[in-house]
Each structure stands twice: as C-alpha cells, then as structure tokens.
XYZ file of C-alpha atoms in Angstrom:
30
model
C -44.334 -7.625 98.993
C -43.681 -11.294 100.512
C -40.048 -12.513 99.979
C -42.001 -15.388 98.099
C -42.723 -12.992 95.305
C -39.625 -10.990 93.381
C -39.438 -9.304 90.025
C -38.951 -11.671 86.733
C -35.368 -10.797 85.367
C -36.089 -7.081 84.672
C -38.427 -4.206 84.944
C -41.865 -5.510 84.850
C -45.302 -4.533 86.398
C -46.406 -8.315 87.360
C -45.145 -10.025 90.054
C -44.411 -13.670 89.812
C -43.529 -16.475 92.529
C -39.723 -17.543 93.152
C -40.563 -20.091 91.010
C -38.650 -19.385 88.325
C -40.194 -21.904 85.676
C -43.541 -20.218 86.242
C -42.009 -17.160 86.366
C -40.897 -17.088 82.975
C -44.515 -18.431 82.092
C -46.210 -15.581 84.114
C -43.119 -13.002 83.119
C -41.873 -11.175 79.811
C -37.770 -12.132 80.326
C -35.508 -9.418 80.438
C-alpha cells in the first residue's frame, strides 16, 4: 500500500493512483 495509491471515494476492491481524474476513470464513485 504506497501513499501514492488510496481508495476511490468509497468501498471498492481496486486501487487507483492519487490522481483523482483517473481515479474516477479506473473507480466506481461512491
């Protein structure tokens, strides 16, 4: 678990980047 990585918004299985533009591309929203 690298600080670079962190949840998206809510209970999810996939991990995305801090990047939160990709992260909502990568990640369901909460």
């Amino acid at each position: 678990m690298d600080d670079d990585e962190q949840y998206c918004g809510g209970t999810i299985s996939l991990y995305c980047r801090t990047d939160y533009f990709h992260c909502e591309s990568t990640c369901i929203p909460n």
